[in-house]
Tab-separated table of C-alpha atoms in Angstrom:
chain	number	residue	atom	x	y	z
A	1	MET	CA	0.000	0.000	0.000
A	2	LEU	CA	2.827	2.421	0.897
A	3	GLU	CA	4.609	1.646	-2.380
A	4	LYS	CA	1.392	2.330	-4.329
A	5	MET	CA	0.926	5.644	-2.539
A	6	GLU	CA	4.530	6.691	-3.237
A	7	GLU	CA	4.181	5.686	-6.892
A	8	HIS	CA	0.978	7.697	-7.255
A	9	ALA	CA	2.469	10.785	-5.580
A	10	MET	CA	5.639	10.575	-7.681
A	11	VAL	CA	3.726	10.232	-10.957
A	12	GLN	CA	1.406	13.086	-10.009
A	13	PHE	CA	4.386	15.335	-9.263
A	14	LEU	CA	6.159	14.458	-12.517
A	15	SER	CA	2.959	14.900	-14.542
A	16	LYS	CA	3.449	18.667	-14.562
A	17	PHE	CA	6.503	18.216	-16.815
A	18	ASP	CA	4.218	17.623	-19.783
A	19	GLU	CA	5.610	19.841	-22.534
A	20	ASN	CA	7.357	16.867	-24.175
A	21	PRO	CA	5.504	13.569	-23.621
A	22	PHE	CA	7.412	10.750	-21.897
A	23	LEU	CA	6.716	7.422	-20.236
A	24	ILE	CA	7.212	6.502	-16.593
A	25	LYS	CA	7.756	2.825	-15.829
A	26	PHE	CA	7.468	1.512	-12.278
A	27	GLY	CA	6.634	-1.878	-10.819
A	28	GLY	CA	5.134	-3.215	-14.036
A	29	ASN	CA	2.972	-0.100	-14.521
A	30	THR	CA	3.366	2.455	-17.293
A	31	HIS	CA	2.244	6.077	-17.090
A	32	LEU	CA	2.206	8.570	-19.970
A	33	VAL	CA	3.027	12.160	-19.091
A	34	GLY	CA	1.802	14.686	-21.645
A	35	GLU	CA	-0.004	14.006	-24.882
A	36	GLY	CA	1.292	12.324	-28.017
A	37	GLU	CA	4.138	9.955	-28.815
A	38	PRO	CA	6.561	9.746	-25.854
A	39	SER	CA	10.016	11.110	-26.636
A	40	PHE	CA	11.757	9.064	-23.906
A	41	THR	CA	11.104	6.561	-21.120
A	42	VAL	CA	12.157	6.720	-17.473
A	43	ASP	CA	12.305	3.397	-15.649
A	44	PHE	CA	12.110	3.729	-11.850
A	45	LYS	CA	13.363	0.788	-9.776
A	46	LYS	CA	12.283	2.558	-6.603
A	47	ALA	CA	9.723	5.312	-6.082
A	48	ILE	CA	11.084	8.693	-5.022
A	49	PRO	CA	9.190	10.011	-1.962
A	50	LEU	CA	7.233	13.188	-2.678
A	51	ALA	CA	8.966	15.001	0.199
A	52	GLU	CA	12.332	14.525	-1.526
A	53	LEU	CA	10.999	15.794	-4.866
A	54	LEU	CA	9.599	18.866	-3.138
A	55	ASN	CA	12.766	19.482	-1.124
A	56	SER	CA	14.885	19.446	-4.300
A	57	THR	CA	13.610	17.967	-7.544
A	58	SER	CA	17.131	18.200	-8.918
A	59	ILE	CA	18.797	16.317	-6.061
A	60	ALA	CA	16.017	13.717	-5.838
A	61	LEU	CA	16.150	12.823	-9.540
A	62	GLY	CA	19.934	13.159	-9.710
A	63	GLU	CA	20.584	10.848	-6.770
A	64	ALA	CA	18.053	8.330	-8.064
A	65	TYR	CA	20.005	8.208	-11.327
A	66	MET	CA	23.376	8.015	-9.555
A	67	ASP	CA	22.141	5.112	-7.384
A	68	GLY	CA	20.713	3.193	-10.334
A	69	ASN	CA	17.141	3.595	-9.089
A	70	LEU	CA	16.299	5.618	-12.197
A	71	ASN	CA	17.322	4.597	-15.697
A	72	VAL	CA	16.630	6.276	-19.012
A	73	GLU	CA	15.859	4.105	-22.001
A	74	GLY	CA	17.803	5.460	-24.940
A	75	ASP	CA	20.289	8.318	-24.940
A	76	LEU	CA	20.509	10.241	-21.673
A	77	TYR	CA	21.289	13.556	-23.374
A	78	GLU	CA	18.318	13.343	-25.724
A	79	ALA	CA	15.985	12.611	-22.803
A	80	LEU	CA	17.391	15.486	-20.779
A	81	SER	CA	17.106	17.831	-23.762
A	82	ASN	CA	13.376	17.089	-23.823
A	83	PHE	CA	13.009	17.442	-20.046
A	84	LEU	CA	15.296	20.163	-18.728
A	85	GLY	CA	13.673	22.954	-20.698
A	86	GLN	CA	11.094	22.822	-17.883
A	87	MET	CA	13.506	23.428	-14.999
A	88	ALA	CA	11.401	26.403	-13.904
A	89	LYS	CA	8.916	23.798	-12.620
A	90	PHE	CA	11.516	22.187	-10.319
A	91	SER	CA	10.945	22.541	-6.574
A	92	THR	CA	13.701	23.731	-4.236
A	93	ASP	CA	13.291	24.368	-0.521
A	94	GLU	CA	15.905	27.097	-0.197
A	95	LYS	CA	15.372	27.376	3.553
A	96	ALA	CA	16.097	23.682	4.128
A	97	LEU	CA	19.033	23.765	1.706
A	98	LYS	CA	20.399	27.146	2.798
A	99	LYS	CA	23.903	25.905	3.683
A	100	LEU	CA	24.188	24.054	0.383
A	101	ILE	CA	22.817	26.789	-1.855
A	102	HIS	CA	24.436	29.720	-0.055
A	103	SER	CA	27.792	28.394	1.085
A	104	SER	CA	30.535	30.503	2.634
A	105	THR	CA	32.543	32.755	0.317
A	106	SER	CA	35.547	32.813	2.642
A	107	LYS	CA	38.930	32.205	1.059
A	108	LYS	CA	39.367	28.933	2.927
A	109	ASN	CA	35.984	27.505	1.953
A	110	GLN	CA	36.145	28.598	-1.679
A	111	SER	CA	39.614	27.119	-1.995
A	112	GLN	CA	38.273	23.799	-0.719
A	113	GLU	CA	35.296	23.981	-3.071
A	114	VAL	CA	37.443	24.657	-6.126
A	115	ARG	CA	39.878	21.871	-5.280
A	116	SER	CA	37.055	19.386	-4.716
A	117	HIS	CA	36.348	19.625	-8.445
A	118	TYR	CA	39.612	20.479	-10.178
A	119	ASP	CA	41.888	18.320	-8.021
A	120	ILE	CA	40.075	15.068	-8.828
A	121	GLY	CA	43.204	14.200	-10.791
A	122	ASN	CA	44.947	15.309	-13.970
A	123	SER	CA	44.903	11.715	-15.187
A	124	PHE	CA	41.094	11.744	-15.062
A	125	TYR	CA	40.715	14.985	-16.991
A	126	LYS	CA	43.259	13.901	-19.595
A	127	LEU	CA	40.983	10.988	-20.527
A	128	TRP	CA	38.173	13.136	-21.885
A	129	LEU	CA	39.456	16.669	-22.420
A	130	ASP	CA	41.420	17.322	-25.600
A	131	GLU	CA	45.189	17.561	-25.879
A	132	THR	CA	45.188	21.247	-24.889
A	133	MET	CA	43.591	20.397	-21.506
A	134	SER	CA	41.067	23.194	-21.998
A	135	TYR	CA	38.081	22.905	-19.650
A	136	SER	CA	35.825	25.647	-20.999
A	137	CYS	CA	33.678	26.380	-24.028
A	138	ALA	CA	35.404	25.736	-27.358
A	139	TYR	CA	34.780	27.732	-30.555
A	140	PHE	CA	33.677	25.732	-33.584
A	141	LYS	CA	34.218	27.564	-36.865
A	142	SER	CA	32.571	24.638	-38.643
A	143	PRO	CA	30.519	21.657	-37.386
A	144	SER	CA	33.134	19.186	-38.607
A	145	GLU	CA	36.020	20.573	-36.574
A	146	SER	CA	37.570	18.432	-33.869
A	147	LEU	CA	37.358	19.424	-30.227
A	148	ALA	CA	41.102	20.129	-30.159
A	149	GLN	CA	40.869	22.450	-33.176
A	150	ALA	CA	37.882	24.216	-31.638
A	151	GLN	CA	39.815	24.782	-28.412
A	152	HIS	CA	42.705	26.218	-30.419
A	153	ASN	CA	40.153	28.447	-32.161
A	154	LYS	CA	38.767	29.634	-28.824
A	155	VAL	CA	42.160	30.593	-27.449
A	156	ASP	CA	43.213	32.268	-30.704
A	157	TYR	CA	39.939	34.214	-30.720
A	158	ILE	CA	40.418	35.419	-27.153
A	159	LEU	CA	44.025	36.449	-27.795
A	160	GLU	CA	42.974	38.332	-30.919
A	161	LYS	CA	40.255	40.148	-28.976
A	162	LEU	CA	42.867	41.196	-26.402
A	163	HIS	CA	44.828	42.989	-29.155
A	164	LEU	CA	48.155	41.757	-27.804
A	165	GLU	CA	51.508	43.211	-28.773
A	166	GLU	CA	55.001	41.891	-28.127
A	167	GLY	CA	56.278	42.692	-24.645
A	168	MET	CA	52.869	43.236	-23.099
A	169	THR	CA	51.950	41.703	-19.749
A	170	LEU	CA	48.948	39.380	-19.473
A	171	LEU	CA	47.240	38.080	-16.334
A	172	ASP	CA	45.028	34.960	-16.528
A	173	ILE	CA	42.711	34.641	-13.502
A	174	GLY	CA	41.770	30.982	-13.159
A	175	CYS	CA	44.385	29.839	-15.654
A	176	GLY	CA	43.551	26.129	-15.543
A	177	TRP	CA	46.297	23.974	-17.013
A	178	GLY	CA	47.811	26.982	-18.776
A	179	PHE	CA	47.146	26.507	-22.477
A	180	LEU	CA	45.989	30.088	-23.091
A	181	LEU	CA	49.078	31.686	-21.558
A	182	ILE	CA	51.388	29.236	-23.312
A	183	GLU	CA	49.853	30.150	-26.669
A	184	ALA	CA	50.061	33.867	-25.838
A	185	ALA	CA	53.740	33.589	-24.957
A	186	LYS	CA	54.602	31.573	-28.068
A	187	LYS	CA	52.588	33.607	-30.584
A	188	TYR	CA	52.755	37.144	-29.157
A	189	HIS	CA	55.909	37.018	-27.004
A	190	ILE	CA	54.167	38.470	-23.967
A	191	LYS	CA	55.042	38.129	-20.298
A	192	GLY	CA	52.286	36.268	-18.502
A	193	MET	CA	51.140	35.278	-15.043
A	194	GLY	CA	48.459	32.737	-14.239
A	195	ILE	CA	46.715	32.127	-10.931
A	196	THR	CA	44.711	29.103	-9.798
A	197	LEU	CA	43.545	27.530	-6.541
A	198	SER	CA	43.988	23.990	-7.875
A	199	HIS	CA	47.197	22.212	-6.860
A	200	GLU	CA	46.799	19.760	-9.751
A	201	GLN	CA	46.473	22.551	-12.297
A	202	TYR	CA	49.377	24.445	-10.769
A	203	SER	CA	51.751	21.478	-10.956
A	204	GLU	CA	50.751	20.581	-14.509
A	205	PHE	CA	51.031	24.174	-15.737
A	206	GLN	CA	54.440	24.501	-14.091
A	207	ARG	CA	55.537	21.306	-15.861
A	208	ARG	CA	54.279	22.590	-19.210
A	209	ILE	CA	56.130	25.891	-18.784
A	210	GLU	CA	59.367	23.950	-18.344
A	211	VAL	CA	58.673	21.602	-21.245
A	212	GLU	CA	57.993	24.577	-23.531
A	213	GLY	CA	61.050	26.455	-22.258
A	214	LEU	CA	58.961	29.465	-21.242
A	215	GLN	CA	60.408	30.023	-17.757
A	216	ASP	CA	61.476	33.564	-18.712
A	217	SER	CA	58.013	34.421	-20.030
A	218	LEU	CA	55.439	32.748	-17.774
A	219	THR	CA	54.788	32.208	-14.084
A	220	VAL	CA	51.965	30.455	-12.280
A	221	GLU	CA	50.863	30.991	-8.690
A	222	CYS	CA	48.448	29.295	-6.310
A	223	MET	CA	46.596	32.463	-5.429
A	224	ASP	CA	43.121	33.713	-4.589
A	225	TYR	CA	42.000	36.571	-6.845
A	226	ARG	CA	41.501	38.691	-3.707
A	227	GLU	CA	45.275	38.709	-3.219
A	228	LEU	CA	45.957	40.320	-6.615
A	229	PRO	CA	45.895	43.971	-5.480
A	230	LYS	CA	48.674	43.099	-3.007
A	231	CYS	CA	50.902	41.377	-5.577
A	232	GLY	CA	52.527	44.651	-6.623
A	233	ARG	CA	52.074	44.077	-10.347
A	234	GLN	CA	50.198	45.878	-13.106
A	235	PHE	CA	49.148	44.272	-16.374
A	236	ASP	CA	48.390	45.511	-19.880
A	237	ARG	CA	45.753	42.831	-20.352
A	238	VAL	CA	43.642	40.612	-18.084
A	239	VAL	CA	41.668	37.534	-19.078
A	240	SER	CA	39.481	35.204	-17.055
A	241	VAL	CA	37.834	32.139	-18.587
A	242	GLY	CA	35.253	30.137	-16.634
A	243	MET	CA	36.389	31.304	-13.210
A	244	VAL	CA	34.011	34.031	-12.015
A	245	GLU	CA	31.284	31.403	-11.569
A	246	HIS	CA	33.196	30.303	-8.447
A	247	VAL	CA	33.381	33.650	-6.601
A	248	GLY	CA	29.771	33.935	-5.380
A	249	ARG	CA	27.131	36.558	-6.132
A	250	GLU	CA	28.137	38.854	-3.260
A	251	ASN	CA	31.700	38.962	-4.617
A	252	TYR	CA	31.094	39.892	-8.272
A	253	GLN	CA	31.857	43.522	-7.559
A	254	LEU	CA	34.919	42.608	-5.517
A	255	PHE	CA	36.180	40.411	-8.344
A	256	ASN	CA	35.898	43.280	-10.826
A	257	ASP	CA	37.460	45.673	-8.307
A	258	CYS	CA	40.494	43.388	-8.092
A	259	VAL	CA	40.811	43.335	-11.883
A	260	ARG	CA	40.576	47.127	-11.947
A	261	ASP	CA	43.334	47.433	-9.367
A	262	VAL	CA	45.868	45.416	-11.390
A	263	LEU	CA	44.907	46.553	-14.922
A	264	LYS	CA	46.722	49.526	-16.403
A	265	PRO	CA	44.689	52.536	-17.594
A	266	GLY	CA	43.369	51.835	-21.075
A	267	GLY	CA	44.057	48.129	-20.649
A	268	LEU	CA	41.757	45.424	-21.996
A	269	PHE	CA	39.923	42.870	-19.891
A	270	LEU	CA	38.133	39.869	-21.407
A	271	LEU	CA	35.729	37.946	-19.193
A	272	HIS	CA	34.448	34.592	-20.477
A	273	PHE	CA	31.758	33.159	-18.203
A	274	ILE	CA	28.651	30.995	-17.996
A	275	SER	CA	25.724	33.367	-17.637
A	276	ALA	CA	21.974	33.502	-17.151
A	277	LEU	CA	19.144	35.802	-18.173
A	278	GLN	CA	18.154	36.439	-14.578
A	279	GLU	CA	19.750	36.111	-11.155
A	280	HIS	CA	19.330	32.639	-9.674
A	281	PRO	CA	20.945	30.871	-6.691
A	282	GLY	CA	21.867	27.842	-8.801
A	283	ASP	CA	20.958	24.192	-9.137
A	284	ALA	CA	21.070	22.221	-5.887
A	285	TRP	CA	22.333	18.943	-7.397
A	286	ILE	CA	25.156	20.689	-9.250
A	287	LYS	CA	26.140	22.479	-6.033
A	288	LYS	CA	26.062	19.292	-3.970
A	289	TYR	CA	27.983	17.013	-6.318
A	290	ILE	CA	29.795	18.931	-9.070
A	291	PHE	CA	30.531	22.594	-8.338
A	292	PRO	CA	30.139	23.363	-4.624
A	293	GLY	CA	29.512	27.067	-4.174
A	294	GLY	CA	29.120	27.683	-7.892
A	295	VAL	CA	26.802	30.534	-8.911
A	296	VAL	CA	26.048	31.588	-12.483
A	297	PRO	CA	25.954	35.390	-12.903
A	298	SER	CA	23.395	37.129	-15.028
A	299	LEU	CA	24.884	39.152	-17.852
A	300	ARG	CA	23.261	42.326	-16.577
A	301	GLU	CA	24.661	42.107	-13.051
A	302	MET	CA	28.167	41.498	-14.380
A	303	LEU	CA	27.909	44.478	-16.730
A	304	SER	CA	26.632	46.575	-13.834
A	305	ALA	CA	29.609	45.597	-11.677
A	306	MET	CA	31.962	46.415	-14.553
A	307	ALA	CA	30.389	49.843	-15.012
A	308	ASN	CA	31.080	50.621	-11.348
A	309	ASP	CA	34.787	50.152	-12.080
A	310	ASN	CA	34.790	52.427	-15.138
A	311	PHE	CA	35.062	49.463	-17.498
A	312	HIS	CA	33.814	50.492	-20.950
A	313	VAL	CA	32.200	47.671	-22.910
A	314	LEU	CA	33.570	47.107	-26.409
A	315	ASP	CA	31.780	43.889	-27.229
A	316	VAL	CA	29.543	41.152	-25.868
A	317	GLU	CA	29.241	37.776	-27.582
A	318	ASN	CA	27.105	34.743	-26.746
A	319	LEU	CA	28.677	31.313	-27.425
A	320	ARG	CA	25.822	29.188	-26.025
A	321	LEU	CA	25.585	26.569	-28.783
A	322	HIS	CA	29.371	26.283	-28.886
A	323	TYR	CA	29.231	25.094	-25.275
A	324	ASN	CA	26.483	22.621	-26.084
A	325	LYS	CA	28.727	21.106	-28.745
A	326	THR	CA	31.782	21.226	-26.461
A	327	LEU	CA	29.967	19.284	-23.732
A	328	LEU	CA	28.744	16.702	-26.215
A	329	CYS	CA	32.350	16.196	-27.351
A	330	TRP	CA	33.487	15.817	-23.742
A	331	ARG	CA	30.717	13.318	-23.057
A	332	LYS	CA	31.610	11.293	-26.150
A	333	ASN	CA	35.221	11.125	-24.958
A	334	TYR	CA	34.077	10.295	-21.428
A	335	LEU	CA	31.906	7.398	-22.570
A	336	ALA	CA	34.735	6.091	-24.747
A	337	HIS	CA	36.958	5.762	-21.651
A	338	LEU	CA	34.499	4.226	-19.200
A	339	ASP	CA	36.636	1.148	-18.593
A	340	GLU	CA	39.565	3.305	-17.454
A	341	ILE	CA	37.320	5.616	-15.428
A	342	ARG	CA	35.742	2.665	-13.607
A	343	LYS	CA	39.229	1.704	-12.429
A	344	MET	CA	39.524	5.151	-10.822
A	345	PHE	CA	36.032	5.648	-9.378
A	346	ASP	CA	32.955	3.711	-8.280
A	347	GLU	CA	29.802	3.283	-10.376
A	348	ARG	CA	27.988	6.076	-8.551
A	349	PHE	CA	30.681	8.552	-9.610
A	350	VAL	CA	30.668	7.193	-13.176
A	351	ARG	CA	26.910	7.754	-13.490
A	352	MET	CA	27.138	11.119	-11.719
A	353	TRP	CA	29.734	12.521	-14.106
A	354	ASP	CA	27.809	11.287	-17.164
A	355	LEU	CA	24.694	12.994	-15.793
A	356	TYR	CA	26.684	16.191	-15.249
A	357	LEU	CA	28.012	16.340	-18.802
A	358	ALA	CA	24.713	15.356	-20.429
A	359	SER	CA	22.563	17.691	-18.304
A	360	CYS	CA	24.834	20.684	-18.837
A	361	ALA	CA	24.783	20.094	-22.592
A	362	ALA	CA	20.980	19.976	-22.400
A	363	THR	CA	20.696	23.185	-20.367
A	364	PHE	CA	22.826	25.099	-22.867
A	365	TYR	CA	20.753	23.694	-25.731
A	366	ASN	CA	17.543	24.854	-24.028
A	367	GLY	CA	18.883	28.309	-23.222
A	368	ILE	CA	18.625	27.825	-19.473
A	369	ILE	CA	22.189	29.085	-19.304
A	370	ASP	CA	24.420	30.911	-21.790
A	371	VAL	CA	28.109	31.624	-22.060
A	372	HIS	CA	29.292	35.152	-22.775
A	373	GLN	CA	32.549	36.829	-23.667
A	374	VAL	CA	32.631	40.461	-22.564
A	375	LEU	CA	35.468	42.710	-23.731
A	376	VAL	CA	36.054	45.982	-21.877
A	377	THR	CA	38.653	48.700	-21.452
A	378	LYS	CA	39.658	50.342	-18.192
A	379	GLY	CA	38.595	53.875	-18.903
A	380	ILE	CA	38.742	55.236	-22.435
A	381	ASN	CA	41.142	53.780	-24.989
A	382	ASN	CA	41.016	55.654	-28.308
A	383	SER	CA	44.033	53.887	-29.793
A	384	LEU	CA	42.172	50.684	-30.663
A	385	PRO	CA	40.695	50.084	-34.126
A	386	ILE	CA	37.131	51.393	-34.464
A	387	VAL	CA	35.939	48.155	-36.049
A	388	ARG	CA	35.906	44.598	-34.700
A	389	TRP	CA	39.542	43.865	-35.554
A	390	TYR	CA	39.196	40.249	-34.480
């Protein structure tokens, strides 16, 4: 009787997600949600209690998938693409999940949060990222391009937007494994500094600097962005790719203030970040399992913070569908290396990471999130070309 009641409550809750019809299977019963031919089927091995779905729809469904209590017949990404366009209907009890959704933005806690994701192991990331070890949105000039070529395109595009000249200084905030700065040093002969909170990224970037013989051109530091104003350096150019999502909504202005303090007058700053149409605290499952403390800024609040620092906007570009394609490439690589990944992690992690890649690809496809590149100058710079030189 209890199982029947839980099944009924679960089906009733999920019935509101009816924009794209799908089937629910449970205990030999089949339920159609929506009208028409179902686009996917969800097979539940165990009913999810209504209280859990109301507390966090995202966590409840995500954990059910991770634990093998929920399986999708067919391709996971295709199912999610048909489902996640309705995320506005998800339930989240922000009061009950306050510590998860609004975690501390202290240096110590944010350092731990960043390392929990990026210090999983370089050997893991090397399995499914491309040879450049770029972990951000690529730029596909044509649909047939490889992931590696698209990542080269992305870095070249950013460096062109920065209007670099030989001898300039370039700061990369959240430098990852260092590919952007390495390319900048080799192609433009700049002097560069990268900062990261990840020990794994720091050690790999340091190794790559030595392999490339760029010790006189590049340095990398384990440093919080809040320490930049105290570093005693000024830069001609600043770039940050996929990092500001980790600083927290209350620190967006502080982040831009720190960039202002180390950027020379007239200097260029390019910010590449996952964005949203409106301000939102973030997805609970993603915060619990993938990016603790992560918050996606809206474009308008980031532009507002930039304006407060006298940053003049030159250009804004949306690369949303490029990130959809990037994530699909990552997922393809991930699935191709499952045997090796299963030797590193348990099945729950394997399913979790697949869900992460597939769901993020689906959210970009549905426009739930975007990715923007914003190019600004500190104050007025009348020496730049008056057309889009890049």
